[in-house]
Each structure stands twice: as structure tokens, then as C-alpha cells.
DNA sequence: ATCGATTGGGTTGTGCACAATTCAATCGCG
DNA sequence: CGCGATTGAATTGTGCACAACCCAATCGAT
């Protein structure tokens, strides 16, 4: 038995990498990465966002999101604009090309869940909850 | 309910980042990262390795491991040498400084497991197995 | 023994993740 | 109103993760 097989941390680290790898394969036709897909998913489901609201949803800071959104903009899928009400705020919205992706690309996360053997709603819900609780305990402790 | 709360992938991604964040905090006194800690853990438990055997254990390629091990070498914790039997192979072993770290640093993964609420052996084992199976299904599918 | 194929490791380039810093816009307290 | 504090993004720098590529050492089939 390898050392790493005794560590929860390693099984998480490994599962997360396997997941992004599966996304890489399925998203390759559009040149999208997994975090870029997440941004698009949020825009598809919840409409226009700001850098800050994306950061809240994904738990990422502007140091990660700012260049990531710039690449999505360069790819033509989103548009950025300074808010008129508050010049500090940058809004991020879908372009027509970004909206057009939805039909073919949005279902990818369902395909991944199926590949992972997480097609059953209850079981998936249970694992999500377990991982969210684990995450919350770690974040609470990390102060 | 946020979009991301419905995705297994996101809960994995999030839990993995929370874990490395917890490691970052606990490893800060030694300037070690989580992947660096993993390499040291393998060396402590299983003795001298090669770049290849580390790659097998951690599922990483030389493009990641090569600079990572170089940084561990620059920090003085490991030493690298070409194998005399096969000049292609690079062996990685602990220095005295690397061995000396073991007593204080090795227990970190147990502390993290406790913070994550995974102190119970059976429950931890169950989650590890579940994640390993999920990982295996994704890797099998990703061809 | 030779030469084509394989293997082990390194390098380069791209994109996340995160700390730390900067800066302008806004807020709030007096 | 005025000004110090806060906020929202962006930038810089470090370190992983991974694809693509390179090269030298070794293997293997003849």
C-alpha cells in the first residue's frame, strides 16, 4: 500500500486533477479550460456578473479571475465593461458567441458526472454535501 | 442555491483547494508547499526514490516533478544523483536536513485530517475509497 | 555488433492559484 | 464639505499542472 493511499488529502488532490483532466478532454474542441467553463456556466445560469460576484461564487480572487476573464474576452465569449454606477466595478456579460455556446457546451458537467459514476441524484447530492462540509471545516480552522 | 453547488466537480475542486490552503498555513514555517510535502512524505516512508517512482506515486510527469525536486534540492532537503547502473535514471534521497524535518513535519497530514473532521479511521477510509473509485472511473473514461 | 525503437528525465510555453502590492473610486465620519 | 479608510480590480511574482518537444542512454531484434 502506497503512502499516499492513506491520505484523504491525496485522494482529493487526485480526484480534482482527474476531474479537470476529463474537462480538458471534453472542452478541447472549444479551447476552454475548466475554470473558464465555470465562469461561462455562472453567466449562462445567472446572467451578468461582476468580477467580485464571480469571485464569491468560485472562491477566487481578482489575481486569478482578472487574467482568466481577459482570456475569455480575447476568445470572444464575454465582454467586460466598467459599471457606470460605480467605476470600480467591472461587469462581465456574455457576447452572442458566448450565448451560442450554451446549447452544446453547458451539458458537459452532466457528462462528467456520469463518467464519474455520479449519475444518481441522491448519491451525487450526498457526496457534494459531504465535501462541502469538509471544505467548511477546513476553512473555519484555517484562521 | 448557487449553480456551482449542484456540481460534484466544483465541490471536489473547492475541497482540494481548501486542503492545500490548510497545508500552506501549517507548512509555512518551513517554506514547503503541499506537493513538496508529498515528496518528502514518500521519501520518509519508503526511502530513496527516482523521479519516475515519484511520478508513479503522485501521478505527475517529469515536467512537474523536475523543477519541484530542484526546489527541494535548493532548499537543502533532498539530493539528486544520476544512477550509475542506468545513467538516464535520477535518484532522489533525503539529506540530513531532510531527515531531520520528519519528526516535526510528518504529522501535518494527521492534523489536516483532524481539521477536516476525518479523524475517524473507518470514515476516512470510506471517503478515500470512494474518491479513488471516482478517480479511477474518470481516468478509465478519459481515453 | 548495429541501428531503430523505447525509456527517463529535462525544457518550454500556457494557464491556473494565491500572496502581496498598487491605484483609483467610493464611503463615512467628523 | 473634507479627508482618512475601505473597496474593487489589476499587476507582479512564485509555484504547480500539463502538453509538446528534445536528447541521451538503453534495449532489442536481427
mmCIF file of N, CA and C in Angstrom, chain B residues 9-10 12 21 23 36 70 95 97 100 103 113 115 131 140:
data_model
loop_
_atom_site.group_PDB
_atom_site.id
_atom_site.type_symbol
_atom_site.label_atom_id
_atom_site.label_comp_id
_atom_site.label_asym_id
_atom_site.label_seq_id
_atom_site.Cartn_x
_atom_site.Cartn_y
_atom_site.Cartn_z
ATOM 1 N N UNK B 9 -18.038 18.230 -9.489
ATOM 2 C CA UNK B 9 -16.722 18.705 -9.881
ATOM 3 C C UNK B 9 -16.319 19.922 -9.058
ATOM 4 N N UNK B 10 -17.266 20.845 -8.856
ATOM 5 C CA UNK B 10 -16.913 22.056 -8.116
ATOM 6 C C UNK B 10 -16.647 21.763 -6.653
ATOM 7 N N UNK B 12 -15.386 19.109 -5.472
ATOM 8 C CA UNK B 12 -14.059 18.493 -5.435
ATOM 9 C C UNK B 12 -12.963 19.541 -5.569
ATOM 10 N N UNK B 21 -4.753 24.827 0.932
ATOM 11 C CA UNK B 21 -4.684 26.065 1.711
ATOM 12 C C UNK B 21 -4.338 25.762 3.171
ATOM 13 N N UNK B 23 -2.731 23.155 4.232
ATOM 14 C CA UNK B 23 -1.316 22.761 4.225
ATOM 15 C C UNK B 23 -0.416 23.981 4.143
ATOM 16 N N UNK B 36 5.447 19.466 -2.418
ATOM 17 C CA UNK B 36 6.785 19.239 -1.860
ATOM 18 C C UNK B 36 6.693 18.350 -0.618
ATOM 19 N N UNK B 70 13.968 20.062 -7.879
ATOM 20 C CA UNK B 70 15.078 21.009 -7.878
ATOM 21 C C UNK B 70 14.929 22.033 -6.746
ATOM 22 N N UNK B 95 18.556 14.464 2.461
ATOM 23 C CA UNK B 95 19.774 14.915 3.129
ATOM 24 C C UNK B 95 19.541 14.799 4.633
ATOM 25 N N UNK B 97 19.332 17.253 6.632
ATOM 26 C CA UNK B 97 18.323 18.269 6.943
ATOM 27 C C UNK B 97 16.919 17.757 6.617
ATOM 28 N N UNK B 100 15.884 15.279 9.192
ATOM 29 C CA UNK B 100 15.617 15.938 10.472
ATOM 30 C C UNK B 100 14.227 16.568 10.524
ATOM 31 N N UNK B 103 10.388 14.457 12.127
ATOM 32 C CA UNK B 103 9.716 14.432 13.431
ATOM 33 C C UNK B 103 8.668 15.535 13.567
ATOM 34 N N UNK B 113 -6.180 16.096 8.570
ATOM 35 C CA UNK B 113 -7.311 15.167 8.584
ATOM 36 C C UNK B 113 -8.230 15.480 9.753
ATOM 37 N N UNK B 115 -8.564 18.457 11.285
ATOM 38 C CA UNK B 115 -9.258 19.710 10.987
ATOM 39 C C UNK B 115 -10.422 19.479 10.024
ATOM 40 N N UNK B 131 -13.395 8.229 -3.257
ATOM 41 C CA UNK B 131 -12.726 9.164 -4.165
ATOM 42 C C UNK B 131 -11.806 8.429 -5.130
ATOM 43 N N UNK B 140 -10.374 6.023 -16.490
ATOM 44 C CA UNK B 140 -10.698 4.956 -17.426
ATOM 45 C C UNK B 140 -11.470 5.537 -18.618
#
